[in-house]
Amino acid sequence: MEKDEMAKIYDRWKNTVYRTALTYCRNISDAEDITQEVFITRFNTDKIFESDENEKAWLIRVTINRSINLLKSFRYRNRIAFEEIELICEAPEEIGLFNAVNKLPNKYRIVFYLYYVEGYSVSEIALLTSQSETNVQTKLYRARKKLKKMLKGEIEE
């Protein structure tokens, strides 16, 4: 693969891969590491994609798999996480929403992210995460319900 082609692929998908990793692991350093690993994997594969959407889906799937592997690792489970929210959120009101989404269990957080941030449909999320469409719909419903409860508590205080 030529350097120009690598640069185009990286520029096109770096934010998607990074945000997906950050959604999973909730740590900027880990998300950067995963992003780097995903693109190394992409550049070392000879896979030819039918469309940009197929390539995006493949990159997200690889990112999810790398993130899951990190979350299962001994190193990750036995450390104190830190967050650099100020680097992610541009407005003060975004911090509250980011914190609320970040407090969602991982199984809800990733479907919420893929649906609302990346714009995937329920059926596409089902394929990406190897779940049924009903399961994805249920998780989206529960995520919205939990977020509403968390944010309502903040507003009323």
GROMACS .gro file of N, CA and C in nm:
model
  471
    1MET      N    1   0.085  -0.117   0.000
    1MET     CA    2   0.000   0.000   0.000
    1MET      C    3   0.090   0.125   0.000
    2GLU      N    4   0.057   0.220  -0.084
    2GLU     CA    5   0.134   0.343  -0.097
    2GLU      C    6   0.110   0.437   0.022
    3LYS      N    7   0.208   0.521   0.050
    3LYS     CA    8   0.198   0.615   0.162
    3LYS      C    9   0.080   0.711   0.144
    4ASP      N   10   0.058   0.756   0.021
    4ASP     CA   11  -0.053   0.848  -0.005
    4ASP      C   12  -0.187   0.782   0.026
    5GLU      N   13  -0.200   0.656  -0.014
    5GLU     CA   14  -0.324   0.582   0.012
    5GLU      C   15  -0.343   0.561   0.163
    6MET      N   16  -0.235   0.529   0.233
    6MET     CA   17  -0.242   0.514   0.379
    6MET      C   18  -0.286   0.644   0.445
    7ALA      N   19  -0.229   0.754   0.401
    7ALA     CA   20  -0.263   0.884   0.458
    7ALA      C   21  -0.410   0.917   0.436
    8LYS      N   22  -0.462   0.887   0.319
    8LYS     CA   23  -0.603   0.914   0.288
    8LYS      C   24  -0.695   0.829   0.377
    9ILE      N   25  -0.660   0.702   0.391
    9ILE     CA   26  -0.741   0.613   0.476
    9ILE      C   27  -0.737   0.661   0.620
   10TYR      N   28  -0.619   0.694   0.668
   10TYR     CA   29  -0.605   0.742   0.806
   10TYR      C   30  -0.684   0.871   0.827
   11ASP      N   31  -0.669   0.967   0.739
   11ASP     CA   32  -0.740   1.094   0.753
   11ASP      C   33  -0.892   1.076   0.749
   12ARG      N   34  -0.937   0.984   0.666
   12ARG     CA   35  -1.081   0.962   0.651
   12ARG      C   36  -1.143   0.898   0.775
   13TRP      N   37  -1.071   0.806   0.841
   13TRP     CA   38  -1.134   0.725   0.947
   13TRP      C   39  -1.075   0.744   1.086
   14LYS      N   40  -0.973   0.826   1.103
   14LYS     CA   41  -0.908   0.838   1.233
   14LYS      C   42  -1.003   0.881   1.343
   15ASN      N   43  -1.090   0.977   1.317
   15ASN     CA   44  -1.183   1.024   1.421
   15ASN      C   45  -1.284   0.918   1.459
   16THR      N   46  -1.334   0.845   1.362
   16THR     CA   47  -1.431   0.739   1.389
   16THR      C   48  -1.369   0.630   1.475
   17VAL      N   49  -1.251   0.586   1.437
   17VAL     CA   50  -1.182   0.481   1.513
   17VAL      C   51  -1.150   0.529   1.654
   18TYR      N   52  -1.097   0.649   1.664
   18TYR     CA   53  -1.060   0.704   1.795
   18TYR      C   54  -1.181   0.718   1.887
   19ARG      N   55  -1.289   0.776   1.835
   19ARG     CA   56  -1.409   0.795   1.918
   19ARG      C   57  -1.470   0.661   1.960
   20THR      N   58  -1.466   0.563   1.872
   20THR     CA   59  -1.517   0.431   1.907
   20THR      C   60  -1.433   0.370   2.020
   21ALA      N   61  -1.303   0.380   2.007
   21ALA     CA   62  -1.214   0.327   2.112
   21ALA      C   63  -1.234   0.402   2.243
   22LEU      N   64  -1.247   0.533   2.235
   22LEU     CA   65  -1.267   0.615   2.355
   22LEU      C   66  -1.400   0.582   2.422
   23THR      N   67  -1.501   0.554   2.343
   23THR     CA   68  -1.631   0.517   2.396
   23THR      C   69  -1.620   0.387   2.476
   24TYR      N   70  -1.541   0.296   2.427
   24TYR     CA   71  -1.525   0.167   2.495
   24TYR      C   72  -1.437   0.179   2.620
   25CYS      N   73  -1.319   0.232   2.605
   25CYS     CA   74  -1.221   0.223   2.714
   25CYS      C   75  -1.221   0.346   2.806
   26ARG      N   76  -1.280   0.456   2.764
   26ARG     CA   77  -1.296   0.576   2.847
   26ARG      C   78  -1.162   0.634   2.894
   27ASN      N   79  -1.061   0.620   2.815
   27ASN     CA   80  -0.930   0.670   2.851
   27ASN      C   81  -0.860   0.715   2.723
   28ILE      N   82  -0.815   0.837   2.722
   28ILE     CA   83  -0.756   0.896   2.602
   28ILE      C   84  -0.632   0.819   2.556
   29SER      N   85  -0.545   0.786   2.648
   29SER     CA   86  -0.422   0.714   2.610
   29SER      C   87  -0.452   0.577   2.550
   30ASP      N   88  -0.544   0.505   2.611
   30ASP     CA   89  -0.581   0.373   2.559
   30ASP      C   90  -0.647   0.386   2.422
   31ALA      N   91  -0.731   0.488   2.406
   31ALA     CA   92  -0.798   0.509   2.277
   31ALA      C   93  -0.695   0.540   2.168
   32GLU      N   94  -0.594   0.618   2.203
   32GLU     CA   95  -0.488   0.648   2.105
   32GLU      C   96  -0.411   0.523   2.068
   33ASP      N   97  -0.379   0.440   2.168
   33ASP     CA   98  -0.308   0.314   2.142
   33ASP      C   99  -0.389   0.222   2.052
   34ILE      N  100  -0.517   0.209   2.084
   34ILE     CA  101  -0.604   0.122   2.004
   34ILE      C  102  -0.615   0.175   1.862
   35THR      N  103  -0.628   0.305   1.848
   35THR     CA  104  -0.637   0.366   1.714
   35THR      C  105  -0.513   0.332   1.633
   36GLN      N  106  -0.398   0.345   1.696
   36GLN     CA  107  -0.273   0.312   1.627
   36GLN      C  108  -0.271   0.164   1.587
   37GLU      N  109  -0.310   0.076   1.676
   37GLU     CA  110  -0.311  -0.068   1.646
   37GLU      C  111  -0.407  -0.101   1.532
   38VAL      N  112  -0.523  -0.037   1.533
   38VAL     CA  113  -0.623  -0.064   1.429
   38VAL      C  114  -0.569  -0.024   1.292
   39PHE      N  115  -0.505   0.092   1.284
   39PHE     CA  116  -0.453   0.135   1.154
   39PHE      C  117  -0.332   0.054   1.111
   40ILE      N  118  -0.253   0.008   1.203
   40ILE     CA  119  -0.143  -0.082   1.167
   40ILE      C  120  -0.201  -0.210   1.108
   41THR      N  121  -0.305  -0.261   1.172
   41THR     CA  122  -0.373  -0.381   1.120
   41THR      C  123  -0.429  -0.354   0.981
   42ARG      N  124  -0.493  -0.239   0.965
   42ARG     CA  125  -0.552  -0.204   0.834
   42ARG      C  126  -0.446  -0.195   0.726
   43PHE      N  127  -0.333  -0.134   0.757
   43PHE     CA  128  -0.230  -0.117   0.656
   43PHE      C  129  -0.154  -0.246   0.625
   44ASN      N  130  -0.162  -0.341   0.715
   44ASN     CA  131  -0.096  -0.470   0.693
   44ASN      C  132  -0.187  -0.573   0.627
   45THR      N  133  -0.311  -0.537   0.604
   45THR     CA  134  -0.402  -0.630   0.540
   45THR      C  135  -0.416  -0.594   0.392
   46ASP      N  136  -0.437  -0.694   0.311
   46ASP     CA  137  -0.454  -0.672   0.167
   46ASP      C  138  -0.601  -0.667   0.128
   47LYS      N  139  -0.687  -0.662   0.228
   47LYS     CA  140  -0.831  -0.665   0.204
   47LYS      C  141  -0.874  -0.545   0.120
   48ILE      N  142  -0.955  -0.572   0.019
   48ILE     CA  143  -1.010  -0.467  -0.067
   48ILE      C  144  -1.158  -0.456  -0.033
   49PHE      N  145  -1.202  -0.335  -0.005
   49PHE     CA  146  -1.339  -0.312   0.038
   49PHE      C  147  -1.423  -0.264  -0.079
   50GLU      N  148  -1.548  -0.309  -0.080
   50GLU     CA  149  -1.640  -0.273  -0.188
   50GLU      C  150  -1.678  -0.126  -0.183
   51SER      N  151  -1.684  -0.070  -0.061
   51SER     CA  152  -1.725   0.070  -0.046
   51SER      C  153  -1.662   0.128   0.080
   52ASP      N  154  -1.675   0.259   0.095
   52ASP     CA  155  -1.625   0.325   0.215
   52ASP      C  156  -1.699   0.275   0.338
   53GLU      N  157  -1.828   0.249   0.325
   53GLU     CA  158  -1.906   0.200   0.439
   53GLU      C  159  -1.858   0.063   0.485
   54ASN      N  160  -1.820  -0.022   0.392
   54ASN     CA  161  -1.766  -0.154   0.430
   54ASN      C  162  -1.633  -0.139   0.503
   55GLU      N  163  -1.550  -0.047   0.456
   55GLU     CA  164  -1.423  -0.023   0.522
   55GLU      C  165  -1.446   0.034   0.663
   56LYS      N  166  -1.539   0.128   0.675
   56LYS     CA  167  -1.571   0.187   0.804
   56LYS      C  168  -1.622   0.081   0.901
   57ALA      N  169  -1.711  -0.005   0.853
   57ALA     CA  170  -1.764  -0.112   0.938
   57ALA      C  171  -1.653  -0.207   0.983
   58TRP      N  172  -1.562  -0.240   0.893
   58TRP     CA  173  -1.450  -0.328   0.927
   58TRP      C  174  -1.362  -0.263   1.033
   59LEU      N  175  -1.332  -0.135   1.016
   59LEU     CA  176  -1.248  -0.064   1.112
   59LEU      C  177  -1.316  -0.056   1.249
   60ILE      N  178  -1.446  -0.031   1.250
   60ILE     CA  179  -1.518  -0.026   1.378
   60ILE      C  180  -1.518  -0.163   1.445
   61ARG      N  181  -1.539  -0.268   1.369
   61ARG     CA  182  -1.538  -0.403   1.425
   61ARG      C  183  -1.402  -0.436   1.486
   62VAL      N  184  -1.294  -0.402   1.415
   62VAL     CA  185  -1.159  -0.426   1.467
   62VAL      C  186  -1.136  -0.343   1.593
   63THR      N  187  -1.183  -0.219   1.592
   63THR     CA  188  -1.170  -0.132   1.709
   63THR      C  189  -1.243  -0.190   1.829
   64ILE      N  190  -1.365  -0.237   1.807
   64ILE     CA  191  -1.443  -0.298   1.916
   64ILE      C  192  -1.369  -0.420   1.971
   65ASN      N  193  -1.318  -0.504   1.882
   65ASN     CA  194  -1.246  -0.624   1.928
   65ASN      C  195  -1.122  -0.587   2.008
   66ARG      N  196  -1.045  -0.489   1.961
   66ARG     CA  197  -0.925  -0.446   2.035
   66ARG      C  198  -0.964  -0.387   2.171
   67SER      N  199  -1.072  -0.312   2.172
   67SER     CA  200  -1.117  -0.251   2.298
   67SER      C  201  -1.162  -0.357   2.397
   68ILE      N  202  -1.235  -0.455   2.351
   68ILE     CA  203  -1.279  -0.564   2.438
   68ILE      C  204  -1.158  -0.638   2.495
   69ASN      N  205  -1.060  -0.664   2.409
   69ASN     CA  206  -0.939  -0.731   2.457
   69ASN      C  207  -0.868  -0.650   2.564
   70LEU      N  208  -0.864  -0.519   2.547
   70LEU     CA  209  -0.802  -0.432   2.647
   70LEU      C  210  -0.880  -0.439   2.779
   71LEU      N  211  -1.011  -0.431   2.770
   71LEU     CA  212  -1.094  -0.433   2.892
   71LEU      C  213  -1.080  -0.564   2.968
   72LYS      N  214  -1.051  -0.671   2.897
   72LYS     CA  215  -1.033  -0.801   2.962
   72LYS      C  216  -0.894  -0.819   3.021
   73SER      N  217  -0.801  -0.733   2.982
   73SER     CA  218  -0.663  -0.752   3.023
   73SER      C  219  -0.643  -0.724   3.172
   74PHE      N  220  -0.544  -0.790   3.228
   74PHE     CA  221  -0.508  -0.773   3.368
   74PHE      C  222  -0.466  -0.628   3.395
   75ARG      N  223  -0.389  -0.573   3.303
   75ARG     CA  224  -0.338  -0.437   3.318
   75ARG      C  225  -0.453  -0.337   3.332
   76TYR      N  226  -0.555  -0.354   3.252
   76TYR     CA  227  -0.666  -0.260   3.253
   76TYR      C  228  -0.752  -0.275   3.379
   77ARG      N  229  -0.779  -0.397   3.417
   77ARG     CA  230  -0.867  -0.421   3.532
   77ARG      C  231  -0.804  -0.379   3.664
   78ASN      N  232  -0.673  -0.368   3.668
   78ASN     CA  233  -0.604  -0.339   3.793
   78ASN      C  234  -0.531  -0.206   3.792
   79ARG      N  235  -0.597  -0.105   3.741
   79ARG     CA  236  -0.539   0.028   3.742
   79ARG      C  237  -0.645   0.130   3.779
   80ILE      N  238  -0.600   0.245   3.813
   80ILE     CA  239  -0.691   0.355   3.844
   80ILE      C  240  -0.704   0.439   3.717
   81ALA      N  241  -0.825   0.451   3.668
   81ALA     CA  242  -0.849   0.525   3.544
   81ALA      C  243  -0.849   0.675   3.571
   82PHE      N  244  -0.801   0.750   3.476
   82PHE     CA  245  -0.810   0.895   3.485
   82PHE      C  246  -0.876   0.944   3.358
   83GLU      N  247  -0.937   1.061   3.367
   83GLU     CA  248  -1.007   1.114   3.252
   83GLU      C  249  -0.961   1.257   3.225
   84GLU      N  250  -0.953   1.291   3.101
   84GLU     CA  251  -0.916   1.424   3.059
   84GLU      C  252  -1.031   1.483   2.980
   85ILE      N  253  -1.143   1.503   3.048
   85ILE     CA  254  -1.267   1.545   2.984
   85ILE      C  255  -1.251   1.679   2.912
   86GLU      N  256  -1.173   1.769   2.970
   86GLU     CA  257  -1.159   1.901   2.912
   86GLU      C  258  -1.104   1.895   2.770
   87LEU      N  259  -1.028   1.792   2.738
   87LEU     CA  260  -0.972   1.779   2.604
   87LEU      C  261  -1.075   1.733   2.502
   88ILE      N  262  -1.183   1.672   2.549
   88ILE     CA  263  -1.284   1.616   2.461
   88ILE      C  264  -1.401   1.712   2.442
   89CYS      N  265  -1.447   1.770   2.551
   89CYS     CA  266  -1.566   1.854   2.550
   89CYS      C  267  -1.529   1.999   2.523
   90GLU      N  268  -1.604   2.061   2.432
   90GLU     CA  269  -1.578   2.199   2.397
   90GLU      C  270  -1.656   2.297   2.484
   91ALA      N  271  -1.778   2.258   2.522
   91ALA     CA  272  -1.863   2.346   2.602
   91ALA      C  273  -1.887   2.284   2.739
   92PRO      N  274  -1.905   2.367   2.843
   92PRO     CA  275  -1.926   2.314   2.979
   92PRO      C  276  -2.046   2.219   2.989
   93GLU      N  277  -2.154   2.248   2.915
   93GLU     CA  278  -2.271   2.160   2.924
   93GLU      C  279  -2.246   2.022   2.863
   94GLU      N  280  -2.146   2.012   2.774
   94GLU     CA  281  -2.111   1.882   2.717
   94GLU      C  282  -2.048   1.790   2.822
   95ILE      N  283  -1.983   1.848   2.921
   95ILE     CA  284  -1.917   1.767   3.023
   95ILE      C  285  -2.018   1.683   3.100
   96GLY      N  286  -2.133   1.743   3.134
   96GLY     CA  287  -2.238   1.668   3.204
   96GLY      C  288  -2.290   1.553   3.122
   97LEU      N  289  -2.315   1.577   2.994
   97LEU     CA  290  -2.364   1.471   2.906
   97LEU      C  291  -2.256   1.365   2.887
   98PHE      N  292  -2.132   1.407   2.866
   98PHE     CA  293  -2.022   1.312   2.850
   98PHE      C  294  -2.009   1.224   2.974
   99ASN      N  295  -2.015   1.286   3.092
   99ASN     CA  296  -2.006   1.208   3.216
   99ASN      C  297  -2.120   1.109   3.229
  100ALA      N  298  -2.241   1.152   3.193
  100ALA     CA  299  -2.356   1.063   3.202
  100ALA      C  300  -2.341   0.945   3.106
  101VAL      N  301  -2.303   0.973   2.982
  101VAL     CA  302  -2.284   0.864   2.884
  101VAL      C  303  -2.171   0.774   2.930
  102ASN      N  304  -2.067   0.832   2.986
  102ASN     CA  305  -1.952   0.756   3.033
  102ASN      C  306  -1.987   0.664   3.150
  103LYS      N  307  -2.090   0.698   3.226
  103LYS     CA  308  -2.133   0.616   3.338
  103LYS      C  309  -2.221   0.499   3.296
  104LEU      N  310  -2.267   0.501   3.171
  104LEU     CA  311  -2.348   0.389   3.123
  104LEU      C  312  -2.264   0.262   3.120
  105PRO      N  313  -2.325   0.148   3.147
  105PRO     CA  314  -2.251   0.022   3.130
  105PRO      C  315  -2.204   0.009   2.985
  106ASN      N  316  -2.094  -0.056   2.964
  106ASN     CA  317  -2.033  -0.068   2.832
  106ASN      C  318  -2.131  -0.120   2.726
  107LYS      N  319  -2.214  -0.217   2.764
  107LYS     CA  320  -2.306  -0.275   2.666
  107LYS      C  321  -2.406  -0.173   2.613
  108TYR      N  322  -2.440  -0.072   2.692
  108TYR     CA  323  -2.530   0.035   2.647
  108TYR      C  324  -2.452   0.147   2.580
  109ARG      N  325  -2.335   0.177   2.631
  109ARG     CA  326  -2.256   0.289   2.583
  109ARG      C  327  -2.219   0.273   2.436
  110ILE      N  328  -2.177   0.154   2.396
  110ILE     CA  329  -2.131   0.137   2.258
  110ILE      C  330  -2.246   0.145   2.159
  111VAL      N  331  -2.362   0.088   2.188
  111VAL     CA  332  -2.475   0.100   2.095
  111VAL      C  333  -2.524   0.244   2.089
  112PHE      N  334  -2.522   0.313   2.202
  112PHE     CA  335  -2.561   0.454   2.206
  112PHE      C  336  -2.468   0.536   2.118
  113TYR      N  337  -2.339   0.513   2.131
  113TYR     CA  338  -2.239   0.584   2.052
  113TYR      C  339  -2.258   0.556   1.902
  114LEU      N  340  -2.268   0.430   1.865
  114LEU     CA  341  -2.281   0.395   1.724
  114LEU      C  342  -2.408   0.453   1.663
  115TYR      N  343  -2.515   0.458   1.741
  115TYR     CA  344  -2.643   0.507   1.690
  115TYR      C  345  -2.644   0.659   1.680
  116TYR      N  346  -2.609   0.727   1.789
  116TYR     CA  347  -2.624   0.872   1.794
  116TYR      C  348  -2.504   0.950   1.741
  117VAL      N  349  -2.385   0.898   1.754
  117VAL     CA  350  -2.267   0.972   1.709
  117VAL      C  351  -2.227   0.930   1.567
  118GLU      N  352  -2.219   0.800   1.544
  118GLU     CA  353  -2.177   0.752   1.413
  118GLU      C  354  -2.292   0.742   1.313
  119GLY      N  355  -2.415   0.743   1.362
  119GLY     CA  356  -2.531   0.743   1.272
  119GLY      C  357  -2.567   0.609   1.211
  120TYR      N  358  -2.525   0.501   1.273
  120TYR     CA  359  -2.561   0.370   1.224
  120TYR      C  360  -2.706   0.337   1.258
  121SER      N  361  -2.769   0.258   1.173
  121SER     CA  362  -2.905   0.211   1.201
  121SER      C  363  -2.898   0.094   1.299
  122VAL      N  364  -3.013   0.058   1.353
  122VAL     CA  365  -3.019  -0.054   1.446
  122VAL      C  366  -2.969  -0.182   1.379
  123SER      N  367  -3.010  -0.205   1.255
  123SER     CA  368  -2.967  -0.328   1.186
  123SER      C  369  -2.816  -0.329   1.162
  124GLU      N  370  -2.759  -0.212   1.130
  124GLU     CA  371  -2.614  -0.206   1.110
  124GLU      C  372  -2.539  -0.229   1.241
  125ILE      N  373  -2.591  -0.173   1.349
  125ILE     CA  374  -2.527  -0.193   1.480
  125ILE      C  375  -2.534  -0.340   1.519
  126ALA      N  376  -2.646  -0.403   1.488
  126ALA     CA  377  -2.661  -0.547   1.518
  126ALA      C  378  -2.552  -0.627   1.447
  127LEU      N  379  -2.526  -0.594   1.322
  127LEU     CA  380  -2.421  -0.664   1.247
  127LEU      C  381  -2.282  -0.634   1.304
  128LEU      N  382  -2.257  -0.508   1.336
  128LEU     CA  383  -2.125  -0.469   1.388
  128LEU      C  384  -2.095  -0.532   1.523
  129THR      N  385  -2.197  -0.546   1.607
  129THR     CA  386  -2.174  -0.594   1.742
  129THR      C  387  -2.214  -0.741   1.762
  130SER      N  388  -2.254  -0.806   1.654
  130SER     CA  389  -2.295  -0.948   1.658
  130SER      C  390  -2.408  -0.971   1.757
  131GLN      N  391  -2.510  -0.889   1.748
  131GLN     CA  392  -2.628  -0.901   1.833
  131GLN      C  393  -2.753  -0.901   1.745
  132SER      N  394  -2.864  -0.935   1.804
  132SER     CA  395  -2.990  -0.926   1.730
  132SER      C  396  -3.037  -0.781   1.728
  133GLU      N  397  -3.120  -0.748   1.631
  133GLU     CA  398  -3.174  -0.612   1.622
  133GLU      C  399  -3.258  -0.580   1.745
  134THR      N  400  -3.333  -0.678   1.793
  134THR     CA  401  -3.414  -0.658   1.913
  134THR      C  402  -3.327  -0.624   2.033
  135ASN      N  403  -3.216  -0.695   2.044
  135ASN     CA  404  -3.123  -0.669   2.155
  135ASN      C  405  -3.068  -0.527   2.147
  136VAL      N  406  -3.032  -0.483   2.027
  136VAL     CA  407  -2.980  -0.347   2.009
  136VAL      C  408  -3.087  -0.244   2.045
  137GLN      N  409  -3.210  -0.267   1.998
  137GLN     CA  410  -3.320  -0.175   2.029
  137GLN      C  411  -3.342  -0.166   2.180
  138THR      N  412  -3.338  -0.280   2.246
  138THR     CA  413  -3.357  -0.284   2.391
  138THR      C  414  -3.246  -0.207   2.461
  139LYS      N  415  -3.122  -0.226   2.416
  139LYS     CA  416  -3.010  -0.155   2.478
  139LYS      C  417  -3.019  -0.005   2.455
  140LEU      N  418  -3.061   0.037   2.337
  140LEU     CA  419  -3.080   0.179   2.311
  140LEU      C  420  -3.188   0.237   2.401
  141TYR      N  421  -3.297   0.165   2.415
  141TYR     CA  422  -3.407   0.209   2.501
  141TYR      C  423  -3.359   0.224   2.646
  142ARG      N  424  -3.289   0.122   2.694
  142ARG     CA  425  -3.240   0.125   2.832
  142ARG      C  426  -3.134   0.234   2.852
  143ALA      N  427  -3.050   0.254   2.752
  143ALA     CA  428  -2.948   0.360   2.761
  143ALA      C  429  -3.015   0.497   2.772
  144ARG      N  430  -3.115   0.521   2.687
  144ARG     CA  431  -3.186   0.649   2.693
  144ARG      C  432  -3.256   0.667   2.826
  145LYS      N  433  -3.315   0.561   2.877
  145LYS     CA  434  -3.386   0.566   3.005
  145LYS      C  435  -3.288   0.598   3.119
  146LYS      N  436  -3.172   0.530   3.119
  146LYS     CA  437  -3.071   0.554   3.222
  146LYS      C  438  -3.015   0.697   3.213
  147LEU      N  439  -2.989   0.743   3.091
  147LEU     CA  440  -2.938   0.878   3.074
  147LEU      C  441  -3.039   0.982   3.121
  148LYS      N  442  -3.163   0.961   3.087
  148LYS     CA  443  -3.267   1.054   3.129
  148LYS      C  444  -3.274   1.062   3.281
  149LYS      N  445  -3.265   0.947   3.344
  149LYS     CA  446  -3.268   0.943   3.490
  149LYS      C  447  -3.147   1.014   3.549
  150MET      N  448  -3.028   0.987   3.494
  150MET     CA  449  -2.906   1.052   3.544
  150MET      C  450  -2.910   1.202   3.524
  151LEU      N  451  -2.949   1.245   3.405
  151LEU     CA  452  -2.950   1.387   3.375
  151LEU      C  453  -3.061   1.460   3.450
  152LYS      N  454  -3.172   1.396   3.469
  152LYS     CA  455  -3.282   1.457   3.546
  152LYS      C  456  -3.238   1.479   3.689
  153GLY      N  457  -3.166   1.386   3.745
  153GLY     CA  458  -3.114   1.399   3.881
  153GLY      C  459  -3.020   1.518   3.893
  154GLU      N  460  -2.937   1.541   3.790
  154GLU     CA  461  -2.844   1.654   3.791
  154GLU      C  462  -2.920   1.786   3.783
  155ILE      N  463  -3.023   1.790   3.699
  155ILE     CA  464  -3.097   1.914   3.677
  155ILE      C  465  -3.176   1.953   3.802
  156GLU      N  466  -3.234   1.854   3.869
  156GLU     CA  467  -3.318   1.882   3.986
  156GLU      C  468  -3.237   1.921   4.109
  157GLU      N  469  -3.112   1.884   4.116
  157GLU     CA  470  -3.030   1.912   4.234
  157GLU      C  471  -3.000   2.058   4.251
   0.00000   0.00000   0.00000
